[in-house]
Each structure stands twice: as structure tokens, then as C-alpha cells.
XYZ file of C-alpha atoms in Angstrom:
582
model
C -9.073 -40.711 -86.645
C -5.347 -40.280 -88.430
C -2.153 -40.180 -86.280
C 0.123 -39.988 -89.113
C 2.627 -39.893 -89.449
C 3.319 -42.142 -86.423
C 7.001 -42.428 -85.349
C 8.655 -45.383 -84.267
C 9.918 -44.365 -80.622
C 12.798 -46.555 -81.171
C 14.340 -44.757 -84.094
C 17.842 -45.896 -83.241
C 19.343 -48.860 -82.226
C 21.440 -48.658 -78.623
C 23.536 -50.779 -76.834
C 21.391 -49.750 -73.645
C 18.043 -51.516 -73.666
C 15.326 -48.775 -72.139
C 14.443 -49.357 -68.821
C 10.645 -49.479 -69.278
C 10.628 -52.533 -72.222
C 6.644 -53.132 -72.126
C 3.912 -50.675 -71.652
C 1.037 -52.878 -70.890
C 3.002 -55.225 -68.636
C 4.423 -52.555 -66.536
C 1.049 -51.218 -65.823
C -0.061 -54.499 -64.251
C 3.042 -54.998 -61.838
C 4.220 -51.257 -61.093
C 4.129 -50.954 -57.321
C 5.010 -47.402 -55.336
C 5.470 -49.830 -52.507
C 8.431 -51.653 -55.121
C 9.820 -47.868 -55.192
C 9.950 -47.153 -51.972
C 11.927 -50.458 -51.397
C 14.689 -48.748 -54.475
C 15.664 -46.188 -52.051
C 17.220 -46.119 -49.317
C 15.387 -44.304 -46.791
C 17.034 -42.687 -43.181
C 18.733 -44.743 -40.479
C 15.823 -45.796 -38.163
C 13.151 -44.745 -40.763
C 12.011 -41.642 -42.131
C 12.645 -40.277 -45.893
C 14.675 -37.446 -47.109
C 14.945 -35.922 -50.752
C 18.487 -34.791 -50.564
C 19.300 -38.032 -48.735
C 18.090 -40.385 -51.847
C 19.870 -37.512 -54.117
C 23.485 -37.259 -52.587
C 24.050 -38.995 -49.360
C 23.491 -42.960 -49.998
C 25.722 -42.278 -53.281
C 28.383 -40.614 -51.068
C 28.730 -43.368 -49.187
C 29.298 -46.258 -52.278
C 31.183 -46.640 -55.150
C 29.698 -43.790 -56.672
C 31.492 -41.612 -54.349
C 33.922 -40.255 -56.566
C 31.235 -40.351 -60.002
C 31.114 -36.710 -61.237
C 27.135 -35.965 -60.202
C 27.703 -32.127 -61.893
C 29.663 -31.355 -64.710
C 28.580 -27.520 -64.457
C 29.679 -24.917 -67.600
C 28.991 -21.322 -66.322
C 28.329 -18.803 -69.328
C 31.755 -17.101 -69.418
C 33.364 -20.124 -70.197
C 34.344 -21.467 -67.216
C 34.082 -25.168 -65.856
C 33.104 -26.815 -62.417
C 32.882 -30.414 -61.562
C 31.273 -32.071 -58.216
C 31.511 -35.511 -57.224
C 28.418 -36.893 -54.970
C 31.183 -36.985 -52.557
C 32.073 -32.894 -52.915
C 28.031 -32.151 -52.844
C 27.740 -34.283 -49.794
C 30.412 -32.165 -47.890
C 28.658 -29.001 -49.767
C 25.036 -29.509 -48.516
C 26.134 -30.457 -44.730
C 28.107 -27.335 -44.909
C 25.330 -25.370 -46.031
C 22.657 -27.263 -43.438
C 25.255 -26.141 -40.916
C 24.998 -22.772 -42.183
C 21.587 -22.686 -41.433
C 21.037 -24.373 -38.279
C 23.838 -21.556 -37.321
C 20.902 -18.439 -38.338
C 18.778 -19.899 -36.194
C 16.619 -22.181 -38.594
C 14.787 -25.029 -37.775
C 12.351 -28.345 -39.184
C 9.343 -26.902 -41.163
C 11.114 -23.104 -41.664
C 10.683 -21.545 -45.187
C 13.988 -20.980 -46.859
C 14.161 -19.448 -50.814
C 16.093 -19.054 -53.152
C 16.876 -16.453 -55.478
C 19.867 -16.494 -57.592
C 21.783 -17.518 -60.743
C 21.882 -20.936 -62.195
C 25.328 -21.958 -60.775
C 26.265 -24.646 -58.374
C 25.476 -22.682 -55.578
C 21.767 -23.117 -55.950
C 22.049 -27.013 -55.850
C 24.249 -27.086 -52.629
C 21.498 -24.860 -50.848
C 17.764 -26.506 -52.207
C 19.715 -29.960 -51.065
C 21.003 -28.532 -47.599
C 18.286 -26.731 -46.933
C 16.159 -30.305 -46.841
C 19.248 -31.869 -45.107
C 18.375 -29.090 -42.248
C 14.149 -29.936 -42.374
C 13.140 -26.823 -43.453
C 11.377 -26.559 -46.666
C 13.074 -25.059 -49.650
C 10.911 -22.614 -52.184
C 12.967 -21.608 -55.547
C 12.638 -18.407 -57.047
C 13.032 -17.792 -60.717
C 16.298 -15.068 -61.497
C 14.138 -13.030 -64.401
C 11.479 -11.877 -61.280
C 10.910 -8.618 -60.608
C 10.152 -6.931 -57.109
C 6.254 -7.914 -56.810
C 6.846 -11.398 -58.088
C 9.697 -11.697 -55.303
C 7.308 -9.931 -52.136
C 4.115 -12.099 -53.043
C 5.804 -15.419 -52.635
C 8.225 -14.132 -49.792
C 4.909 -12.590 -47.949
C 2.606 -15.386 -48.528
C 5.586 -18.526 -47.134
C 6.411 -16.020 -44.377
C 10.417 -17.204 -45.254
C 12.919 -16.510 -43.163
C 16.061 -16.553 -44.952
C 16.770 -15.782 -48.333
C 20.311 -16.663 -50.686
C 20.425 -14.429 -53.206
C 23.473 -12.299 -55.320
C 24.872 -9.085 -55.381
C 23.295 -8.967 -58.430
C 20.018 -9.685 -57.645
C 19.822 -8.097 -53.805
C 18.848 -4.435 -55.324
C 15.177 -6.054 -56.293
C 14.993 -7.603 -52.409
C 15.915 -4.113 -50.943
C 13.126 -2.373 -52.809
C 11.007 -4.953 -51.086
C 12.510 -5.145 -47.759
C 10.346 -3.462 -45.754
C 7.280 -5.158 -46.475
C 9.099 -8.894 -45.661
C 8.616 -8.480 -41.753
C 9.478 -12.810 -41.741
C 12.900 -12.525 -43.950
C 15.377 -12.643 -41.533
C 18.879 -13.157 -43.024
C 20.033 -12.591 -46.335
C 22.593 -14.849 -47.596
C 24.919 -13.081 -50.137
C 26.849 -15.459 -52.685
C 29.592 -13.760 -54.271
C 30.779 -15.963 -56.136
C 32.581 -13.845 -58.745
C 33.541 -11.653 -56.090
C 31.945 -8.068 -57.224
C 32.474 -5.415 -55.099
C 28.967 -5.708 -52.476
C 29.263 -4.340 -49.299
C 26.910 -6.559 -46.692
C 23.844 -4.827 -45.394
C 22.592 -5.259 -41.626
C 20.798 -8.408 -42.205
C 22.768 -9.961 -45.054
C 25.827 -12.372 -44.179
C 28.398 -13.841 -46.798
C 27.707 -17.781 -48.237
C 31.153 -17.737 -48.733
C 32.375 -16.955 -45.187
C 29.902 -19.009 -43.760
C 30.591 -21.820 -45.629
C 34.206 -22.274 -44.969
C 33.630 -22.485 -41.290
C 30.648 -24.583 -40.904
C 31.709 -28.140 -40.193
C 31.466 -30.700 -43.209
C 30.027 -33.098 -41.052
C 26.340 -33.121 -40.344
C 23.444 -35.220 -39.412
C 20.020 -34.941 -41.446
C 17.167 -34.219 -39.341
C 14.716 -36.349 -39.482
C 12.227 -35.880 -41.649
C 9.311 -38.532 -42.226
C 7.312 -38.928 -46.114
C 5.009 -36.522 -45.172
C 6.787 -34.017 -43.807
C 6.855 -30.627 -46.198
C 10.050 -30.286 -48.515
C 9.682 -28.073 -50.983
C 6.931 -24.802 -52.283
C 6.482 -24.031 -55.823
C 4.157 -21.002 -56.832
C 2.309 -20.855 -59.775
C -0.378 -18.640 -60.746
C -4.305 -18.574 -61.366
C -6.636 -16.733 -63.259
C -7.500 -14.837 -59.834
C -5.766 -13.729 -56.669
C -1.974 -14.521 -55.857
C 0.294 -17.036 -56.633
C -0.394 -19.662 -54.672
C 2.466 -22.067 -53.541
C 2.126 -25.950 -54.264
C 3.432 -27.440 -51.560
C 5.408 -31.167 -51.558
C 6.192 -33.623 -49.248
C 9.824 -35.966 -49.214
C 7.817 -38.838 -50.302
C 7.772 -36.989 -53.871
C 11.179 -38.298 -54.564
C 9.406 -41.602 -54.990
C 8.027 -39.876 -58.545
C 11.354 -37.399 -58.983
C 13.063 -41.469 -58.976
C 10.983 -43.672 -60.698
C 9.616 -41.534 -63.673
C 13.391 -40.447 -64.450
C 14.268 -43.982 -64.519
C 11.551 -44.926 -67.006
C 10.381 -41.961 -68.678
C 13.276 -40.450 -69.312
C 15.123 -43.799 -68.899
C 18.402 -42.238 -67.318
C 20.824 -45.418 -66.879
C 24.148 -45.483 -64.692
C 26.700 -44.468 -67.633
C 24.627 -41.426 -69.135
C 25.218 -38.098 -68.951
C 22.107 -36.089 -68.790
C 21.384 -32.364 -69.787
C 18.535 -30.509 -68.614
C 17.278 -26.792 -69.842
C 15.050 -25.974 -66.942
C 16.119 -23.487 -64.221
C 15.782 -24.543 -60.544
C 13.857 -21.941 -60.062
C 10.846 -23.886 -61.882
C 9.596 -26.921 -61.000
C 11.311 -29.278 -63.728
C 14.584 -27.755 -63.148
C 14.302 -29.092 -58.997
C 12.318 -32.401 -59.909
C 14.332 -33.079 -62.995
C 17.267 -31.074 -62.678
C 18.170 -32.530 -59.285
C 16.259 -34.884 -57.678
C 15.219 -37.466 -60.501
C 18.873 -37.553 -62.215
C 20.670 -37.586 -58.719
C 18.228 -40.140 -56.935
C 19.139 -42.523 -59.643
C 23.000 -41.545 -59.421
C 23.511 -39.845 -62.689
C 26.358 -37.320 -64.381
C 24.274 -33.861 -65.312
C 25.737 -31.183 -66.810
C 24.182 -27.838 -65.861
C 24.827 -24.557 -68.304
C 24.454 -21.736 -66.480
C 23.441 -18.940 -69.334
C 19.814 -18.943 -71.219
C 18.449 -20.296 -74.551
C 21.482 -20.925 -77.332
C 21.394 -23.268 -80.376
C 24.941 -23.077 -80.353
C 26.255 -23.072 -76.599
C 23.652 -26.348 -76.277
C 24.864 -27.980 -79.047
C 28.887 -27.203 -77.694
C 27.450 -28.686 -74.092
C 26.342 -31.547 -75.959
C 29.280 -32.438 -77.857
C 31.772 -31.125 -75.285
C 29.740 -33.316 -72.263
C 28.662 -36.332 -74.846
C 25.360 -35.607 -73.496
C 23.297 -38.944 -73.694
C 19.883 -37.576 -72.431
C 18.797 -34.785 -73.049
C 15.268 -32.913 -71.498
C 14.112 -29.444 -72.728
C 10.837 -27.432 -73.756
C 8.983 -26.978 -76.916
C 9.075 -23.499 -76.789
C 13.199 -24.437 -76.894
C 12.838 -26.519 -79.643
C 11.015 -24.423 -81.776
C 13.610 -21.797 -80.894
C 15.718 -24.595 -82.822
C 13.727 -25.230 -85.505
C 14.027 -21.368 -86.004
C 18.236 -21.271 -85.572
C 18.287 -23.944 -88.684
C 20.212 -26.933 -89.345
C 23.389 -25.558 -90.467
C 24.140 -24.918 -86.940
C 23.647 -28.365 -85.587
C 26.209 -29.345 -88.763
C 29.057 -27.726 -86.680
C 28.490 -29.992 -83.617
C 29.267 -33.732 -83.316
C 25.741 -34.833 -81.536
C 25.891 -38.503 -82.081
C 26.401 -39.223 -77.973
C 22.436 -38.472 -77.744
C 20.252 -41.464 -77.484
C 17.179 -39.970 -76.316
C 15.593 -36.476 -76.301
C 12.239 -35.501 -74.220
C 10.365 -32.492 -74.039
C 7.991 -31.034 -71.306
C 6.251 -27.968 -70.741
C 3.430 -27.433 -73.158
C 2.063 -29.395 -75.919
C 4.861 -30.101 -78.908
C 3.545 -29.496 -81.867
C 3.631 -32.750 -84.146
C 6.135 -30.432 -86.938
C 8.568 -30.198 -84.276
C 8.850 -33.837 -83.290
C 8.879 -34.861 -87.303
C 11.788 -31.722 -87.769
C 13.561 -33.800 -84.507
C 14.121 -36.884 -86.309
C 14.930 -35.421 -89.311
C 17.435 -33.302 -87.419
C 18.962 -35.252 -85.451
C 17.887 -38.873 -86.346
C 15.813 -39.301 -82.995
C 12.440 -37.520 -81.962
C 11.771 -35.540 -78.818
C 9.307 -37.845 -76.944
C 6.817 -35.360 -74.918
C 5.274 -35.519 -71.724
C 2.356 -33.923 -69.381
C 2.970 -32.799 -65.714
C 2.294 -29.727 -63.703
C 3.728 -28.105 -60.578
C 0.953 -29.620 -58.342
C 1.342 -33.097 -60.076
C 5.757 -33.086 -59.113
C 6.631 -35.451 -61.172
C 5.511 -36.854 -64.942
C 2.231 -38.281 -65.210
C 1.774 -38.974 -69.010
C 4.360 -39.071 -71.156
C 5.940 -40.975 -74.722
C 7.998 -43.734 -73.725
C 11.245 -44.785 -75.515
C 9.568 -48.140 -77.335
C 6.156 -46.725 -78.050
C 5.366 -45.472 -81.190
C 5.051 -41.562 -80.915
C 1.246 -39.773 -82.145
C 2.954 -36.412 -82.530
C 1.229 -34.076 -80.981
C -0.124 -36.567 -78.333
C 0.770 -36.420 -74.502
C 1.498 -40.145 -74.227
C 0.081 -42.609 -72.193
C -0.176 -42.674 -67.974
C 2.931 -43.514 -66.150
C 1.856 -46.959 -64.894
C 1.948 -46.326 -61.071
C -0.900 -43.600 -62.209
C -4.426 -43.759 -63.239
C -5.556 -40.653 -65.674
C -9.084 -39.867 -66.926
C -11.016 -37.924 -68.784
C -14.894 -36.716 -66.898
C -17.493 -34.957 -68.038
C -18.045 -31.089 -67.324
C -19.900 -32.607 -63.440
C -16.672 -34.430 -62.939
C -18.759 -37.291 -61.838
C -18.359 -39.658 -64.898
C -15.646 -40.862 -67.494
C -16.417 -40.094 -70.784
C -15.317 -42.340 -73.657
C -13.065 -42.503 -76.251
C -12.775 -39.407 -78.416
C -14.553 -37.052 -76.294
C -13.194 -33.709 -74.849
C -13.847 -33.305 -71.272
C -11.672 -32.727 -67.830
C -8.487 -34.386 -67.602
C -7.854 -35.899 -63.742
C -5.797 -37.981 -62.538
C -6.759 -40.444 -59.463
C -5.226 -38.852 -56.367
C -2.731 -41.006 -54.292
C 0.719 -40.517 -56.083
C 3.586 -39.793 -54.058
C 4.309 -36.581 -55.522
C 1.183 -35.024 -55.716
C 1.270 -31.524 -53.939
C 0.046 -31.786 -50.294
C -1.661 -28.095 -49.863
C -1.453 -24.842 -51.586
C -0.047 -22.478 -48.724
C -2.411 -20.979 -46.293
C -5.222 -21.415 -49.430
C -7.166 -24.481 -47.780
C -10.505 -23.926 -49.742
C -8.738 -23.473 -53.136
C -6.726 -27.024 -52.189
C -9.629 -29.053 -51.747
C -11.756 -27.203 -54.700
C -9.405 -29.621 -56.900
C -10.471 -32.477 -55.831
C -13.905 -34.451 -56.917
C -14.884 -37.966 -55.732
C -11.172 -38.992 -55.347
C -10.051 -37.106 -58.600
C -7.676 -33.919 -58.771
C -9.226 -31.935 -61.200
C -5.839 -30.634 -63.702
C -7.654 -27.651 -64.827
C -6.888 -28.521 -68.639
C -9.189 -29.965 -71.224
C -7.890 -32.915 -73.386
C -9.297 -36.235 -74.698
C -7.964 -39.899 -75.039
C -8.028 -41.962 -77.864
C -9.153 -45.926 -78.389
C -5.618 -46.567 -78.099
C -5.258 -44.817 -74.752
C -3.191 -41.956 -75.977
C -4.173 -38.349 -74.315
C -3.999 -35.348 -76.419
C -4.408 -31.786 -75.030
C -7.393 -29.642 -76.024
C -6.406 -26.463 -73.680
C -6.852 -24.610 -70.444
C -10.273 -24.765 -68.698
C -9.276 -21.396 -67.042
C -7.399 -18.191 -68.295
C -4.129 -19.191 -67.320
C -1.180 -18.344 -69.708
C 1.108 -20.654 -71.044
C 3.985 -18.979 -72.727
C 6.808 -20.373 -73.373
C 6.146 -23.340 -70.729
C 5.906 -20.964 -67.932
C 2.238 -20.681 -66.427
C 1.146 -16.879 -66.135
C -2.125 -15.621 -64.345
C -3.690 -12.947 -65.812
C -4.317 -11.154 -62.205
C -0.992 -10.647 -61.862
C -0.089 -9.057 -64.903
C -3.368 -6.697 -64.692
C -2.778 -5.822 -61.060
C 0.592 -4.385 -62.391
C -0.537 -2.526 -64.906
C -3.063 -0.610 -63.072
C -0.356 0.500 -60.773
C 0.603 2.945 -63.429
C -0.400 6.160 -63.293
C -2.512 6.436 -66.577
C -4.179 3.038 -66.905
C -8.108 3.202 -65.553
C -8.442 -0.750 -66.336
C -6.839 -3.886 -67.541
C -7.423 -7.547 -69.651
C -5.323 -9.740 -70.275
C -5.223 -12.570 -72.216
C -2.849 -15.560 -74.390
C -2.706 -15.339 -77.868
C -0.861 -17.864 -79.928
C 2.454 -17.681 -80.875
C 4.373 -20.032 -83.132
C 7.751 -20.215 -80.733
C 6.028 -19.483 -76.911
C 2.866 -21.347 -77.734
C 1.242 -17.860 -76.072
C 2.132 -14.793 -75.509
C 0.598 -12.127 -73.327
C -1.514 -9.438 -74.797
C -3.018 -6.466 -72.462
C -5.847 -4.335 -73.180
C -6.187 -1.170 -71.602
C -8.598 1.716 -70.837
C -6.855 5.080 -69.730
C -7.779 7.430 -66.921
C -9.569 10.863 -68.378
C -6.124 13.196 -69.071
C -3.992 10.517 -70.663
C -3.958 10.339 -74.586
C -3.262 7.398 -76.594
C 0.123 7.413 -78.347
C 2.788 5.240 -78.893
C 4.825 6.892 -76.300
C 2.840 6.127 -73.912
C 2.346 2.241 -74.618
C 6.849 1.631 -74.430
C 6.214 3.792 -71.333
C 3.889 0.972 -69.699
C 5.780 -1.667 -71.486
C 8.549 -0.280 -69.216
C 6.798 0.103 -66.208
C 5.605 -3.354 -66.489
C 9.300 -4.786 -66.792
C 10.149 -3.151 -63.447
C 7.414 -4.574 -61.742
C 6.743 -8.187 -63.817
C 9.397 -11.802 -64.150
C 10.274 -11.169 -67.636
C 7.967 -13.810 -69.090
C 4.740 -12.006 -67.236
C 5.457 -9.036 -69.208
C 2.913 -8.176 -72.003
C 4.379 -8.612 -75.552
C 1.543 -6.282 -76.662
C -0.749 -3.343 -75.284
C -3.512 -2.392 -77.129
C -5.744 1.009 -75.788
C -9.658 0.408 -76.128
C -12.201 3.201 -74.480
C -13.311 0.363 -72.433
C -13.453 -2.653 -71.490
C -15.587 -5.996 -71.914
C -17.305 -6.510 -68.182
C -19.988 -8.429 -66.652
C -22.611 -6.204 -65.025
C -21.103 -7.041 -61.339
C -18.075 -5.472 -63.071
C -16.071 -8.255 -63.924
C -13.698 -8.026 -67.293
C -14.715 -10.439 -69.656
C -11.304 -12.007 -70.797
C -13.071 -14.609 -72.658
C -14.834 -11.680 -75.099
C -11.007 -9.701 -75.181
C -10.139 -13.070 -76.790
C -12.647 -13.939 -78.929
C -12.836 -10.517 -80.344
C -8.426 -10.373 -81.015
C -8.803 -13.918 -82.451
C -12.181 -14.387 -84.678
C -14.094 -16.416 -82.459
C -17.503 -16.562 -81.391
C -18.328 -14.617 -78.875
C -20.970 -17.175 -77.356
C -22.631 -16.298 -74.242
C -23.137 -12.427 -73.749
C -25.826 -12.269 -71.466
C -23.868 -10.897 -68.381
C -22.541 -8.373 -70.507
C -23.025 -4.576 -69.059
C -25.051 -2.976 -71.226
């Protein structure tokens, strides 16, 4: 079996030595228990996220250290201090003690990528309630699913983005208060329910002590999607930060004098475990740009920031590869020192264009909302298999079992990746889905849900899903969803949907359709459900393509048969059709 080309993971020379120096060595002394012992835990015992994050650094030398160099997309500049975001996120935990909220209440958020949405995920865990982002891009259904399902009781949003709450409103009986931040001052005029962040803020004392909150007790919901039902939220406890700490100190090997830039938005699970708590917990400068994907705006925040570490997506990268190298010719990038990428599987072109680019290679990694924090990954002196996920994070033990789930299989074989449960970050429950929860784990093993193999050299490579889920552009879309919006409309009788691949996204989403008797096909009518799907879908849920069929593929219990819809759009053998309705 070839790897070639194999890159050297240390491509350039640094005056920083990486934090993890010896792969095999580490693996035979990492201890969670060594960790734990790293951070500083509450007075009289307990754990908090946002403590480990902002409060122990508030309270040293690092006081004054810039923790967020923040560039909004007009222009514009903020910076915080540990010191400012401590005063910040009491402020905001005495916001919400103030509306009534209390250990264990659901609190989301819903807005813009701006520094707002740091000060409330951290107060909100200063307060002992448990936080759940929302993405900006969602649209009304995506918004009342996860609001429904948490039963939260307050929600910060923007003028901007209240409009898709109040088509919603009614059918939140748990949301509470709305908390409006205005932070550019627009012209909103507060509903009943809603109360200004601003207001509240500047009267809520700065001074504020975190309730106590033990390693098991709930932090902070994620939802992510299946192939069936609703999103279901991945729930995590504050002993996560354990992970959020120790993988950003060796996987991405953030060290005290780097300035680190992360893509993700909060709103997704890398942009809270990697865009606060793993940078912050180890007392590191971020910068933060608040607008979306630019080759030219990331490359200014590089050179203007002298970004050291930088952490994005393939899908971004390929966006990159796409925008040239003329562009990166305008910008001084010689402050980075390490690049990593997580999200999907980088494609072994993009890590041999990285080095070629910009004289260092993006070094991937494998994780998932229900994992927290990075469980395989490329590490700065390993040699790089492009393509490859890496190699287990040594406080973790990966594996790949046969189709029972009973048995490793060896070297070179496909089969189900798991991981050995017991990591401090693994997700505690899926909200109010019990059944589904413990349907993930086998004989001590949580089942991933994606295929993959290893190699003699212990190197993991990723085969694909074992289920229908959608991965486009890093962002994990169940089919359900998307169908159960398109059927809303008025003309379609029936909906599939599936991935296909796409050079930049990895997948996009493709729907078939039936109509109802009275609707004719025409091209009209496809933008028209295109449409209708915006209004109701998160912009990536939204189907790239619709194709009209007379029917569709189903099982004779009346199932669609996404698996045929796919095989049939790409080529493939159709396998099994025995189910098939005749």
C-alpha cells in the first residue's frame, strides 16, 4: 500500500519546539488524571468551563494578555483582555440570574459572530445553566426544532435575526425572554418578552460568583442531525474542557506567545470547543473575523494579526485552492507556523497545494459533535499520509470492528470506526432521546457511525458514512429534515434526498421529487421550491439541485430508498433490491 507522497510534518524549522515531541512515548504516559491536575478547578472543588477559559487567567499575569483580538466585517476592531471578558461574562451571568434563570436551565444562542456571543456561551456556564449555540444562516424550522426539543428559556438573538424567532413564537411555549443585542444600534423597537443586552448589561454588577458546577454537571447542547427524525442535541458535561485543553495544547500545539485564528462559527461545535474553550483554557490571543469565507479578508487577518496558528475546513481550503495563488502573493503570511484542518476528510491535493502554497501543510484531524474534542488527528512531527485522519490522541483508544461490532479487524480492512468510551468530552446523552443514546454504544465502544480502516502503521483513513447523513461543506445534514421541508410545499407528493460529491463541499444536497396530480414539471416551478426551501432550511440544508421523477424508489412498507436515488444519480450498483415495491 503507497502513501506517497508522504510529507514531512515538520516542514519548517521554529524557534518553538511542538508541544507533543514523541508519538509513541506520549501514548504510554498520557494521563486525563495529569490533565485534570493542569487546571485549576473551583474553590472547594467542582469544575467549570468558563472558569478554566477566563477566570484563573484573570486573576494572574495574564490579566491584561489580549484573549480576543476581534475584526468585525465592516472594518472595525475590538480587543478584550481575559481581564475585560471576566468583567463581561459576570455581567452577563448577572443578567441572567436577574430573568429568573437558574443551574441546569437551557439558554441559546442565536446571533452574529461578534464578541457578544463569547461573553454570553461563557456567562451563561458562569450562571450553571447550559448553553446551546445556534448557527446565524438557520431558518425558522431549524430554530423551533432545537428551541422545542431543549425546552430553552431564554434566547440572545439580533434585531436582525428576531423576525425568524417571531414567526416561531408561538409554538416556543418554554422561551421566556428574548435578549436583544443591538449592537450597531438599528432602529428595533422591544417586543413584550424581549429586553435589551445592552441595558442590562450596564447595570448588572461586574462582580459575580460561579455557581457551582461539578464535572458532570451539563454545560453545553449541540444538535446535529440523522438520517431519521429530529435533530437531536449532544449533550456535554464541564469535564469536556479536559479535551477542549489538552488536544489544543498538543494537536494544535497552541503555545503562550501565539496568536491563533479559527474559521468556525460558535454556532458549530469547533467554533465553541476550538474557538473558545481550547485556545482560552490554555491562555491564548485569538483573533475572531466576524464576516464568512474570503481568501483575501483571511489572508489581511493573517498578516494584520501575525496569525501563528491557524484552524479551518477543507471545504475552506479548497475554496483557496480555487481563489489561486496570486492572492496569497499580496499578503505577508510568514507569522504562520502551523495550519490544521477539521471537518471532513482533506483530500491529499489540498494538503500537497498547502505546502506548496504556503511552505507548510494543513495537518487534518477526525472529531464529531458527540466526540467534543479531537480524537485522531496529524501531529506537528509526524510525517503526514495525505488523505489520512492521523493517529489517536494518546489519552484515546480508536478501533476499527467488524459489521457485529464485537471484534477488531486487522490492518487494512474497512469496518466500523469506535472509539473506547471514557474520554472526558464524550457527549453525556442526546436530549430526551435515551434509546438512540445508548444504541451507540457496543461492549464499551461508541459506535462513530462512519466507515474507515487503519493501516500497519496505525494511521486511520476514512472510507464514508455508514448512514445517509450529509456532509457538505463540514456541516452534517440529515436527509429528514430537508425532505420534511419540501413536502410542506404545496405541489410536492414525495421527497429523497441524498449527497452527491462535490469538488469544494465534499457533498452537496440533491432532492428528488414526485409532484401531486395538477402540478406540471417546469423550471418555474423547481426556483419556486428552491425558494420555498430557503425560507424554511439553514442555508447549507438547502438542496443545490431538484430533480422531478414520477416516483419514487420505496420499500414495500413504503420507505424511500435513498440508497437506489444514489446509486442510480451516480453509476453504482444498485445491489440489494429485494424490498423494492413492485
Amino acid at each position: 500500500m503507497s502513501y506517497e507522497p508522504i510529507i514531512k510534518g515538520n516542514v519548517k524549522e521554529f524557534s518553538v519546539k511542538p508541544n507533543l515531541l514523541n508519538y509513541e512515548e506520549a501514548r504510554e504516559s498520557f494521563s486525563w488524571d495529569d490533565i485534570y491536575k493542569e487546571l485549576d478547578g473551583l474553590e472547594g472543588g467542582g469544575l467549570n468551563i468558563a472558569y478554566e477559559a477566563i477566570d484563573r487567567h484573570a486573576k494572574t499575569s495574564l490579566r491584561e494578555k489580549v484573549a480576543l483580538y476581534w475584526e468585525g466585517k465592516d472594518g472595525n476592531s475590538e480587543q478584550y483582555t481575559f481581564r475585560d471578558l471576566y468583567i463581561l461574562t459576570n455581567r452577563f451571568a448577572n443578567v441572567l440570574q436577574s430573568l429568573g434563570i437558574k443551574k441546569g436551565d437551557r439558554v441559546f444562542t442565536y446571533t452574529d459572530r461578534t464578541p457578544e456571543i463569547f461573553v454570553a456561551i461563557l456567562g451563561t456556564l458562569k450562571a450553571g445553566a447550559v448553553v446551546g449555540p445556534l448557527f446565524s444562516a438557520f431558518g425558522p424550522d431549524a430554530v423551533k426544532d432545537r428551541l422545542q426539543d431543549s425546552g430553552a428559556r431564554v434566547l440572545i438573538t439580533t434585531p436582525g435575526l428576531v423576525t425568524t424567532v417571531h414567526e416561531i413564537a408561538g409554538e416556543l411555549p418554554a422561551l421566556e425572554k428574548i435578549i436583544i443585542v443591538n449592537r450597531r444600534k438599528t432602529s428595533y423597537e422591544l417586543s413584550e418578552n424581549e429586553v435589551s443586552y445592552e441595558r442590562l448589561m450596564e447595570s448588572a454588577s461586574e462582580e459575580f460568583e460561579i455557581v457551582k458546577t461539578e464535572k458532570e454537571d451539563k454545560a453545553i447542547m449541540h444538535y446535529t442531525s440523522g438520517t431519521t427524525g429530529k435533530p437531536k442535541g449532544a449533550v456535554h458535561v464541564h469535564q469536556a474542557v479536559m479535551g477542549h485543553y489538552a488536544t489544543a495544547k498538543y494537536v494544535l500545539d497552541l503555545h503562550p506567545d501565539d496568536i491563533y485564528f479559527c474559521t468556525a462559527d460558535p454556532g458549530w461545535v469547533t467554533g465553541t470547543s476550538y474557538g473558545i474553550f481550547g485556545p482560552w483554557s490554555n491562555g491564548i490571543s485569538q483573533v475572531v473575523y466576524e464576516g464568512g469565507f474570503s481568501a483575501s479578508h483571511w489572508y489581511s487577518v493573517i498578516e494584520k494579526y501575525q496569525v501563528t496558528v491557524w484552524y479551518t475546513a477543507p471545504t475552506a481550503i479548497r475554496m483557496l485552492m480555487k481563489a489561486g495563488e496570486k492572492v496569497i502573493g499580496k499578503y505577508n503570511l510568514k507569522s504562520l507556523r502551523y495550519m490544521c484542518s477539521v471537518g471532513e476528510p482533506l483530500n491529499p491535493e489540498a494538503v500537497v497545494w498547502s505546502v506548496e502554497a504556503f511552505g507548510l501543510p494543513f495537518h487534518d484531524n477526525w472529531w464529531q459533535t458527540e466526540t467534543g474534542c479531537i480524537q485522531i488527528a496529524n501531529y506537528p512531527l509526524q510525517d503526514i499520509r495525505p488523505g489520512s485522519m492521523g493517529r489517536p490522541f494518546p489519552g484515546v483508544t480508536a478501533a476499527i470492528l467488524d459489521e457485529d461490532c464485537k471484534h477488531e479487524l486487522p490492518p487494512g480492512e474497512e469496518g466500523n470506526l469506535a472509539l473506547k468510551s471514557g474520554w472526558p468530552s464524550m457527549f453525556r446523552i442526546y436530549w430526551n432521546k435515551k434509546e438512540l443514546y445508548d444504541s451507540k454504544f457496543i461492549n464499551g465502544w461508541y459506535i462513530t457511525g462512519d466507515r474507515a480502516r487503519k493501516d500497519e502503521d496505525g494511521y486511520f483513513w476514512f472510507v464514508g458514512r455508514a448512514d445517509d447523513v450529509i456532509n457538505t461543506a463540514g456541516h452534517l445534514v440529515g436527509p429528514f429534515e430537508v425532505e420534511s421541508a419540501l413536502i410542506e410545499h404545496p405541489a410536492v407528493a414525495e421527497a429523497g434526498v441524498i449527497g452527491i460529491p462535490d469538488k469544494l463541499a465534499m457533498e452537496v444536497i440533491k432532492a428528488f421529487i414526485s409532484l401531486k396530480d395538477g402540478y406540471e414539471v417546469s423550471d418555474e416551478l423547481v426556483m419556486e421550491i428552491k425558494r420555498f426551501a430557503r425560507k424554511k432550511l439553514h442555508a447549507v440544508a438547502c438542496p443545490k439541485e431538484i430533480e422531478i421523477l414520477d416516483s419514487l424508489p420505496k420499500t414495500r412498507s413504503g420507505k424511500i430508498m435513498r440508497r437506489l436515488l444514489k446509486a442510480r444519480e451516480l453509476g453504482l450498483s444498485e445491489g440489494d433490491t429485494s424490498t423494492l415495491e413492485d
